């Protein structure tokens, strides 16, 4: 049996199945990217809930794996060269898992880099902008009398949705016929924007018919439906 005792994170979250990928996460848009990918790829994994309510993400055990104190993070007991690999940042984890399984990422050079391009677009633009809009619309930001910060993020979110709308015209998925980690990165954030954040009317989501079409196809996938609930309550 694989021994993960050298990783102090396993003291707070013991591994019942140390031969499986250990996932430390929460069902947020970034968190479910990894659980959805794991479900799509069929890789054996064991999920652990990192509760923000009890500040698990700032515990010494979690920081030993991810010094940036953000979810998700993974510990793969069978990493490169057969050695355990600890990894954080959802985009990096998606690339790693796709490469490990040989799926959800084109092997052709040009298509591979184009997929990474859209992954980076989500990481650097779509996610941060939608997150800021969610703060100013749903959470503490809604109490600010000055609506210029909110309106800034509304405008940028609409611009990004327009970019995605144009990209999806005539395509089944971001990369065409192939479903990839680019879709897994992007659409949990789109779902969150109009669902949890309740900002659909604010960004006039009804005009983005191609985005809606692909979002519906995304959430209809059985692996996506399973991944959206991982990890469940303790």
PDB file of C-alpha atoms in Angstrom:
ATOM      1  CA  UNK A   1       0.000   0.000   0.000  1.00  0.00           C
ATOM      2  CA  UNK A   2       1.190   3.517  -0.831  1.00  0.00           C
ATOM      3  CA  UNK A   3       2.559   5.439   2.137  1.00  0.00           C
ATOM      4  CA  UNK A   4       1.573   9.133   2.142  1.00  0.00           C
ATOM      5  CA  UNK A   5       2.552   9.780   5.769  1.00  0.00           C
ATOM      6  CA  UNK A   6       5.387  12.080   4.671  1.00  0.00           C
ATOM      7  CA  UNK A   7       2.738  14.601   3.580  1.00  0.00           C
ATOM      8  CA  UNK A   8       1.431  16.377   6.658  1.00  0.00           C
ATOM      9  CA  UNK A   9      -1.874  17.179   4.948  1.00  0.00           C
ATOM     10  CA  UNK A  10      -2.843  13.544   5.485  1.00  0.00           C
ATOM     11  CA  UNK A  11      -2.824  14.118   9.250  1.00  0.00           C
ATOM     12  CA  UNK A  12      -5.815  16.438   8.959  1.00  0.00           C
ATOM     13  CA  UNK A  13      -7.389  14.567   6.075  1.00  0.00           C
ATOM     14  CA  UNK A  14      -6.376  10.884   6.437  1.00  0.00           C
ATOM     15  CA  UNK A  15      -6.253   8.912   3.207  1.00  0.00           C
ATOM     16  CA  UNK A  16      -8.509   5.885   3.409  1.00  0.00           C
ATOM     17  CA  UNK A  17      -7.396   4.956  -0.115  1.00  0.00           C
ATOM     18  CA  UNK A  18      -3.773   6.142  -0.347  1.00  0.00           C
ATOM     19  CA  UNK A  19      -3.350   4.512  -3.755  1.00  0.00           C
ATOM     20  CA  UNK A  20      -5.834   6.996  -5.242  1.00  0.00           C
ATOM     21  CA  UNK A  21      -5.454  10.672  -6.156  1.00  0.00           C
ATOM     22  CA  UNK A  22      -6.256  12.731  -3.081  1.00  0.00           C
ATOM     23  CA  UNK A  23      -8.432  15.756  -3.900  1.00  0.00           C
ATOM     24  CA  UNK A  24      -8.686  18.653  -1.440  1.00  0.00           C
ATOM     25  CA  UNK A  25     -11.487  20.898  -2.589  1.00  0.00           C
ATOM     26  CA  UNK A  26     -14.872  22.551  -2.238  1.00  0.00           C
ATOM     27  CA  UNK A  27     -17.730  22.727  -4.794  1.00  0.00           C
ATOM     28  CA  UNK A  28     -16.841  26.188  -6.099  1.00  0.00           C
ATOM     29  CA  UNK A  29     -16.287  26.958  -9.812  1.00  0.00           C
ATOM     30  CA  UNK A  30     -12.550  26.368  -9.434  1.00  0.00           C
ATOM     31  CA  UNK A  31     -13.018  23.338  -7.224  1.00  0.00           C
ATOM     32  CA  UNK A  32     -15.432  21.490  -9.471  1.00  0.00           C
ATOM     33  CA  UNK A  33     -13.159  21.885 -12.473  1.00  0.00           C
ATOM     34  CA  UNK A  34     -10.955  19.169 -11.000  1.00  0.00           C
ATOM     35  CA  UNK A  35     -13.708  16.870  -9.727  1.00  0.00           C
ATOM     36  CA  UNK A  36     -15.429  17.063 -13.130  1.00  0.00           C
ATOM     37  CA  UNK A  37     -12.162  16.243 -14.904  1.00  0.00           C
ATOM     38  CA  UNK A  38     -11.552  13.303 -12.584  1.00  0.00           C
ATOM     39  CA  UNK A  39     -15.061  12.013 -13.240  1.00  0.00           C
ATOM     40  CA  UNK A  40     -14.723  12.492 -17.002  1.00  0.00           C
ATOM     41  CA  UNK A  41     -11.369  10.721 -17.066  1.00  0.00           C
ATOM     42  CA  UNK A  42     -12.396   7.902 -14.742  1.00  0.00           C
ATOM     43  CA  UNK A  43      -9.295   8.328 -12.601  1.00  0.00           C
ATOM     44  CA  UNK A  44      -9.675   6.846  -9.097  1.00  0.00           C
ATOM     45  CA  UNK A  45      -9.683   9.594  -6.483  1.00  0.00           C
ATOM     46  CA  UNK A  46     -10.599  10.299  -2.885  1.00  0.00           C
ATOM     47  CA  UNK A  47     -12.188  13.706  -2.166  1.00  0.00           C
ATOM     48  CA  UNK A  48     -11.657  15.713   1.009  1.00  0.00           C
ATOM     49  CA  UNK A  49     -13.755  18.758   1.890  1.00  0.00           C
ATOM     50  CA  UNK A  50     -11.751  21.891   2.687  1.00  0.00           C
ATOM     51  CA  UNK A  51     -14.249  23.951   4.653  1.00  0.00           C
ATOM     52  CA  UNK A  52     -13.976  27.733   4.411  1.00  0.00           C
ATOM     53  CA  UNK A  53     -16.355  28.025   7.363  1.00  0.00           C
ATOM     54  CA  UNK A  54     -13.675  26.597   9.653  1.00  0.00           C
ATOM     55  CA  UNK A  55     -10.773  28.152   7.710  1.00  0.00           C
ATOM     56  CA  UNK A  56      -9.381  24.777   6.714  1.00  0.00           C
ATOM     57  CA  UNK A  57      -7.565  26.488   3.854  1.00  0.00           C
ATOM     58  CA  UNK A  58      -5.328  28.373   6.297  1.00  0.00           C
ATOM     59  CA  UNK A  59      -4.464  25.353   8.429  1.00  0.00           C
ATOM     60  CA  UNK A  60      -0.786  24.337   8.564  1.00  0.00           C
ATOM     61  CA  UNK A  61      -1.687  20.987   7.033  1.00  0.00           C
ATOM     62  CA  UNK A  62      -3.330  22.520   3.976  1.00  0.00           C
ATOM     63  CA  UNK A  63      -0.630  25.157   3.597  1.00  0.00           C
ATOM     64  CA  UNK A  64       1.957  22.381   3.547  1.00  0.00           C
ATOM     65  CA  UNK A  65       0.425  21.285   0.231  1.00  0.00           C
ATOM     66  CA  UNK A  66      -0.650  24.679  -1.114  1.00  0.00           C
ATOM     67  CA  UNK A  67       1.113  27.722   0.361  1.00  0.00           C
ATOM     68  CA  UNK A  68      -1.314  29.911  -1.593  1.00  0.00           C
ATOM     69  CA  UNK A  69      -4.175  28.656   0.654  1.00  0.00           C
ATOM     70  CA  UNK A  70      -6.637  28.206  -2.211  1.00  0.00           C
ATOM     71  CA  UNK A  71      -8.587  25.180  -3.372  1.00  0.00           C
ATOM     72  CA  UNK A  72      -8.318  22.879  -5.212  1.00  0.00           C
ATOM     73  CA  UNK A  73      -5.145  20.914  -4.617  1.00  0.00           C
ATOM     74  CA  UNK A  74      -4.272  17.293  -5.278  1.00  0.00           C
ATOM     75  CA  UNK A  75      -1.801  14.713  -4.079  1.00  0.00           C
ATOM     76  CA  UNK A  76      -1.188  11.985  -6.648  1.00  0.00           C
ATOM     77  CA  UNK A  77       0.577   8.979  -5.117  1.00  0.00           C
ATOM     78  CA  UNK A  78       1.563   7.835  -8.611  1.00  0.00           C
ATOM     79  CA  UNK A  79       3.004  10.946 -10.175  1.00  0.00           C
ATOM     80  CA  UNK A  80       5.796  11.244 -12.756  1.00  0.00           C
ATOM     81  CA  UNK A  81       8.397   8.544 -12.304  1.00  0.00           C
ATOM     82  CA  UNK A  82       6.091   6.726  -9.919  1.00  0.00           C
ATOM     83  CA  UNK A  83       6.724   9.311  -7.198  1.00  0.00           C
ATOM     84  CA  UNK A  84       4.005  11.218  -5.312  1.00  0.00           C
ATOM     85  CA  UNK A  85       3.173  14.628  -6.747  1.00  0.00           C
ATOM     86  CA  UNK A  86       1.519  17.490  -4.862  1.00  0.00           C
ATOM     87  CA  UNK A  87      -0.049  20.080  -7.146  1.00  0.00           C
ATOM     88  CA  UNK A  88      -2.167  23.215  -6.773  1.00  0.00           C
ATOM     89  CA  UNK A  89      -3.825  25.725  -9.165  1.00  0.00           C
ATOM     90  CA  UNK A  90      -6.849  24.340 -10.989  1.00  0.00           C
ATOM     91  CA  UNK A  91      -5.489  25.046 -14.466  1.00  0.00           C
ATOM     92  CA  UNK A  92      -2.216  23.252 -13.778  1.00  0.00           C
ATOM     93  CA  UNK A  93      -4.128  20.316 -12.298  1.00  0.00           C
ATOM     94  CA  UNK A  94      -6.365  20.075 -15.377  1.00  0.00           C
ATOM     95  CA  UNK A  95      -3.345  19.933 -17.684  1.00  0.00           C
ATOM     96  CA  UNK A  96      -1.684  17.330 -15.477  1.00  0.00           C
ATOM     97  CA  UNK A  97      -4.740  15.082 -15.300  1.00  0.00           C
ATOM     98  CA  UNK A  98      -5.377  15.309 -19.043  1.00  0.00           C
ATOM     99  CA  UNK A  99      -1.767  14.400 -19.764  1.00  0.00           C
ATOM    100  CA  UNK A 100      -1.851  11.592 -17.214  1.00  0.00           C
ATOM    101  CA  UNK A 101      -4.943  10.011 -18.760  1.00  0.00           C
ATOM    102  CA  UNK A 102      -4.179  10.910 -22.366  1.00  0.00           C
ATOM    103  CA  UNK A 103      -7.612  12.464 -22.856  1.00  0.00           C
ATOM    104  CA  UNK A 104      -9.372  15.853 -22.863  1.00  0.00           C
ATOM    105  CA  UNK A 105      -6.311  17.512 -24.377  1.00  0.00           C
ATOM    106  CA  UNK A 106      -5.268  17.344 -28.048  1.00  0.00           C
ATOM    107  CA  UNK A 107      -1.915  15.718 -28.671  1.00  0.00           C
ATOM    108  CA  UNK A 108      -1.351  17.696 -31.883  1.00  0.00           C
ATOM    109  CA  UNK A 109       0.969  20.619 -31.241  1.00  0.00           C
ATOM    110  CA  UNK A 110      -1.163  23.453 -32.633  1.00  0.00           C
ATOM    111  CA  UNK A 111      -4.450  22.203 -31.163  1.00  0.00           C
ATOM    112  CA  UNK A 112      -2.793  21.557 -27.819  1.00  0.00           C
ATOM    113  CA  UNK A 113      -1.525  25.104 -27.545  1.00  0.00           C
ATOM    114  CA  UNK A 114      -4.857  26.490 -28.681  1.00  0.00           C
ATOM    115  CA  UNK A 115      -6.563  24.523 -25.898  1.00  0.00           C
ATOM    116  CA  UNK A 116      -4.069  25.923 -23.407  1.00  0.00           C
ATOM    117  CA  UNK A 117      -4.785  29.379 -24.795  1.00  0.00           C
ATOM    118  CA  UNK A 118      -8.473  29.097 -23.862  1.00  0.00           C
ATOM    119  CA  UNK A 119      -7.606  27.581 -20.510  1.00  0.00           C
ATOM    120  CA  UNK A 120      -5.379  30.575 -19.744  1.00  0.00           C
ATOM    121  CA  UNK A 121      -8.126  32.907 -20.989  1.00  0.00           C
ATOM    122  CA  UNK A 122     -10.427  31.486 -18.349  1.00  0.00           C
ATOM    123  CA  UNK A 123      -7.803  31.566 -15.619  1.00  0.00           C
ATOM    124  CA  UNK A 124      -6.688  35.122 -16.308  1.00  0.00           C
ATOM    125  CA  UNK A 125      -9.962  36.715 -17.404  1.00  0.00           C
ATOM    126  CA  UNK A 126     -13.276  34.938 -17.130  1.00  0.00           C
ATOM    127  CA  UNK A 127     -12.844  33.539 -13.625  1.00  0.00           C
ATOM    128  CA  UNK A 128     -11.435  36.654 -11.936  1.00  0.00           C
ATOM    129  CA  UNK A 129     -13.919  39.000 -13.631  1.00  0.00           C
ATOM    130  CA  UNK A 130     -16.960  36.840 -12.875  1.00  0.00           C
ATOM    131  CA  UNK A 131     -15.737  36.448  -9.306  1.00  0.00           C
ATOM    132  CA  UNK A 132     -15.437  40.202  -8.816  1.00  0.00           C
ATOM    133  CA  UNK A 133     -18.872  40.731 -10.328  1.00  0.00           C
ATOM    134  CA  UNK A 134     -20.260  38.135  -7.912  1.00  0.00           C
ATOM    135  CA  UNK A 135     -18.713  40.000  -4.977  1.00  0.00           C
ATOM    136  CA  UNK A 136     -20.129  43.374  -5.956  1.00  0.00           C
ATOM    137  CA  UNK A 137     -23.537  42.001  -6.949  1.00  0.00           C
ATOM    138  CA  UNK A 138     -24.296  39.266  -4.412  1.00  0.00           C
ATOM    139  CA  UNK A 139     -22.010  39.751  -1.438  1.00  0.00           C
ATOM    140  CA  UNK A 140     -20.621  42.695   0.526  1.00  0.00           C
ATOM    141  CA  UNK A 141     -20.099  44.838  -2.547  1.00  0.00           C
ATOM    142  CA  UNK A 142     -23.849  45.210  -3.032  1.00  0.00           C
ATOM    143  CA  UNK A 143     -23.909  47.602  -0.075  1.00  0.00           C
ATOM    144  CA  UNK A 144     -21.577  50.084  -1.769  1.00  0.00           C
ATOM    145  CA  UNK A 145     -23.430  53.199  -2.871  1.00  0.00           C
ATOM    146  CA  UNK A 146     -20.909  53.780  -5.631  1.00  0.00           C
ATOM    147  CA  UNK A 147     -21.874  51.309  -8.375  1.00  0.00           C
ATOM    148  CA  UNK A 148     -18.893  52.065 -10.590  1.00  0.00           C
ATOM    149  CA  UNK A 149     -16.896  49.033  -9.370  1.00  0.00           C
ATOM    150  CA  UNK A 150     -19.843  46.715 -10.035  1.00  0.00           C
ATOM    151  CA  UNK A 151     -20.517  48.285 -13.406  1.00  0.00           C
ATOM    152  CA  UNK A 152     -16.871  47.893 -14.387  1.00  0.00           C
ATOM    153  CA  UNK A 153     -17.079  44.151 -13.833  1.00  0.00           C
ATOM    154  CA  UNK A 154     -20.485  43.938 -15.506  1.00  0.00           C
ATOM    155  CA  UNK A 155     -19.027  45.521 -18.639  1.00  0.00           C
ATOM    156  CA  UNK A 156     -15.962  43.293 -18.640  1.00  0.00           C
ATOM    157  CA  UNK A 157     -18.041  40.154 -17.996  1.00  0.00           C
ATOM    158  CA  UNK A 158     -20.284  41.026 -20.936  1.00  0.00           C
ATOM    159  CA  UNK A 159     -17.241  41.575 -23.126  1.00  0.00           C
ATOM    160  CA  UNK A 160     -15.830  38.188 -22.167  1.00  0.00           C
ATOM    161  CA  UNK A 161     -19.166  36.491 -22.796  1.00  0.00           C
ATOM    162  CA  UNK A 162     -19.200  38.101 -26.235  1.00  0.00           C
ATOM    163  CA  UNK A 163     -15.751  36.683 -26.954  1.00  0.00           C
ATOM    164  CA  UNK A 164     -16.965  33.224 -25.917  1.00  0.00           C
ATOM    165  CA  UNK A 165     -20.186  33.648 -27.929  1.00  0.00           C
ATOM    166  CA  UNK A 166     -18.192  34.360 -31.070  1.00  0.00           C
ATOM    167  CA  UNK A 167     -15.863  31.442 -30.445  1.00  0.00           C
ATOM    168  CA  UNK A 168     -18.716  28.957 -30.015  1.00  0.00           C
ATOM    169  CA  UNK A 169     -20.599  29.944 -33.177  1.00  0.00           C
ATOM    170  CA  UNK A 170     -20.636  26.869 -35.393  1.00  0.00           C
ATOM    171  CA  UNK A 171     -18.773  24.769 -32.808  1.00  0.00           C
ATOM    172  CA  UNK A 172     -20.023  22.066 -30.459  1.00  0.00           C
ATOM    173  CA  UNK A 173     -17.371  22.979 -27.873  1.00  0.00           C
ATOM    174  CA  UNK A 174     -14.653  25.563 -27.431  1.00  0.00           C
ATOM    175  CA  UNK A 175     -12.235  23.481 -29.503  1.00  0.00           C
ATOM    176  CA  UNK A 176     -14.810  22.339 -32.051  1.00  0.00           C
ATOM    177  CA  UNK A 177     -16.057  18.761 -31.978  1.00  0.00           C
ATOM    178  CA  UNK A 178     -13.658  17.785 -29.195  1.00  0.00           C
ATOM    179  CA  UNK A 179     -14.667  18.305 -25.562  1.00  0.00           C
ATOM    180  CA  UNK A 180     -11.570  19.403 -23.643  1.00  0.00           C
ATOM    181  CA  UNK A 181     -10.272  20.829 -20.392  1.00  0.00           C
ATOM    182  CA  UNK A 182     -11.002  24.272 -21.865  1.00  0.00           C
ATOM    183  CA  UNK A 183     -14.725  23.547 -21.554  1.00  0.00           C
ATOM    184  CA  UNK A 184     -14.257  22.098 -18.069  1.00  0.00           C
ATOM    185  CA  UNK A 185     -12.465  25.297 -17.019  1.00  0.00           C
ATOM    186  CA  UNK A 186     -14.930  27.760 -18.541  1.00  0.00           C
ATOM    187  CA  UNK A 187     -18.441  26.490 -18.019  1.00  0.00           C
ATOM    188  CA  UNK A 188     -18.518  26.040 -14.228  1.00  0.00           C
ATOM    189  CA  UNK A 189     -17.862  29.790 -14.070  1.00  0.00           C
ATOM    190  CA  UNK A 190     -20.621  30.578 -16.570  1.00  0.00           C
ATOM    191  CA  UNK A 191     -23.008  28.387 -14.593  1.00  0.00           C
ATOM    192  CA  UNK A 192     -22.023  30.132 -11.370  1.00  0.00           C
ATOM    193  CA  UNK A 193     -22.475  33.595 -12.867  1.00  0.00           C
ATOM    194  CA  UNK A 194     -26.110  33.084 -13.801  1.00  0.00           C
ATOM    195  CA  UNK A 195     -26.920  30.647 -11.008  1.00  0.00           C
ATOM    196  CA  UNK A 196     -25.256  31.213  -7.648  1.00  0.00           C
ATOM    197  CA  UNK A 197     -24.353  34.841  -8.338  1.00  0.00           C
ATOM    198  CA  UNK A 198     -27.749  35.565  -9.892  1.00  0.00           C
ATOM    199  CA  UNK A 199     -26.210  37.966 -12.404  1.00  0.00           C
ATOM    200  CA  UNK A 200     -27.876  36.684 -15.566  1.00  0.00           C
ATOM    201  CA  UNK A 201     -30.096  39.732 -16.040  1.00  0.00           C
ATOM    202  CA  UNK A 202     -27.254  42.067 -15.120  1.00  0.00           C
ATOM    203  CA  UNK A 203     -25.063  40.781 -17.962  1.00  0.00           C
ATOM    204  CA  UNK A 204     -28.034  40.301 -20.318  1.00  0.00           C
ATOM    205  CA  UNK A 205     -27.249  36.614 -20.575  1.00  0.00           C
ATOM    206  CA  UNK A 206     -30.240  35.957 -22.820  1.00  0.00           C
ATOM    207  CA  UNK A 207     -28.405  37.488 -25.769  1.00  0.00           C
ATOM    208  CA  UNK A 208     -25.607  34.917 -25.573  1.00  0.00           C
ATOM    209  CA  UNK A 209     -27.471  32.043 -27.213  1.00  0.00           C
ATOM    210  CA  UNK A 210     -24.378  30.069 -28.219  1.00  0.00           C
ATOM    211  CA  UNK A 211     -23.006  30.221 -24.678  1.00  0.00           C
ATOM    212  CA  UNK A 212     -26.355  29.038 -23.318  1.00  0.00           C
ATOM    213  CA  UNK A 213     -26.466  26.182 -25.824  1.00  0.00           C
ATOM    214  CA  UNK A 214     -23.059  24.867 -24.840  1.00  0.00           C
ATOM    215  CA  UNK A 215     -23.648  25.442 -21.126  1.00  0.00           C
ATOM    216  CA  UNK A 216     -26.787  23.290 -21.352  1.00  0.00           C
ATOM    217  CA  UNK A 217     -24.822  20.548 -23.131  1.00  0.00           C
ATOM    218  CA  UNK A 218     -22.103  20.785 -20.498  1.00  0.00           C
ATOM    219  CA  UNK A 219     -24.346  20.432 -17.449  1.00  0.00           C
ATOM    220  CA  UNK A 220     -26.224  17.551 -19.124  1.00  0.00           C
ATOM    221  CA  UNK A 221     -23.109  15.377 -19.095  1.00  0.00           C
ATOM    222  CA  UNK A 222     -23.322  12.676 -16.380  1.00  0.00           C
ATOM    223  CA  UNK A 223     -19.715  13.197 -15.305  1.00  0.00           C
ATOM    224  CA  UNK A 224     -20.354  16.919 -14.916  1.00  0.00           C
ATOM    225  CA  UNK A 225     -23.434  16.281 -12.812  1.00  0.00           C
ATOM    226  CA  UNK A 226     -21.433  14.003 -10.532  1.00  0.00           C
ATOM    227  CA  UNK A 227     -18.451  16.350 -10.343  1.00  0.00           C
ATOM    228  CA  UNK A 228     -20.567  19.365  -9.413  1.00  0.00           C
ATOM    229  CA  UNK A 229     -21.405  17.761  -6.057  1.00  0.00           C
ATOM    230  CA  UNK A 230     -17.835  16.802  -5.073  1.00  0.00           C
ATOM    231  CA  UNK A 231     -16.736  16.907  -2.383  1.00  0.00           C
ATOM    232  CA  UNK A 232     -19.972  16.449  -0.484  1.00  0.00           C
ATOM    233  CA  UNK A 233     -20.592  17.405   3.155  1.00  0.00           C
ATOM    234  CA  UNK A 234     -18.488  15.775   5.821  1.00  0.00           C
TER     235      UNK A 234
END
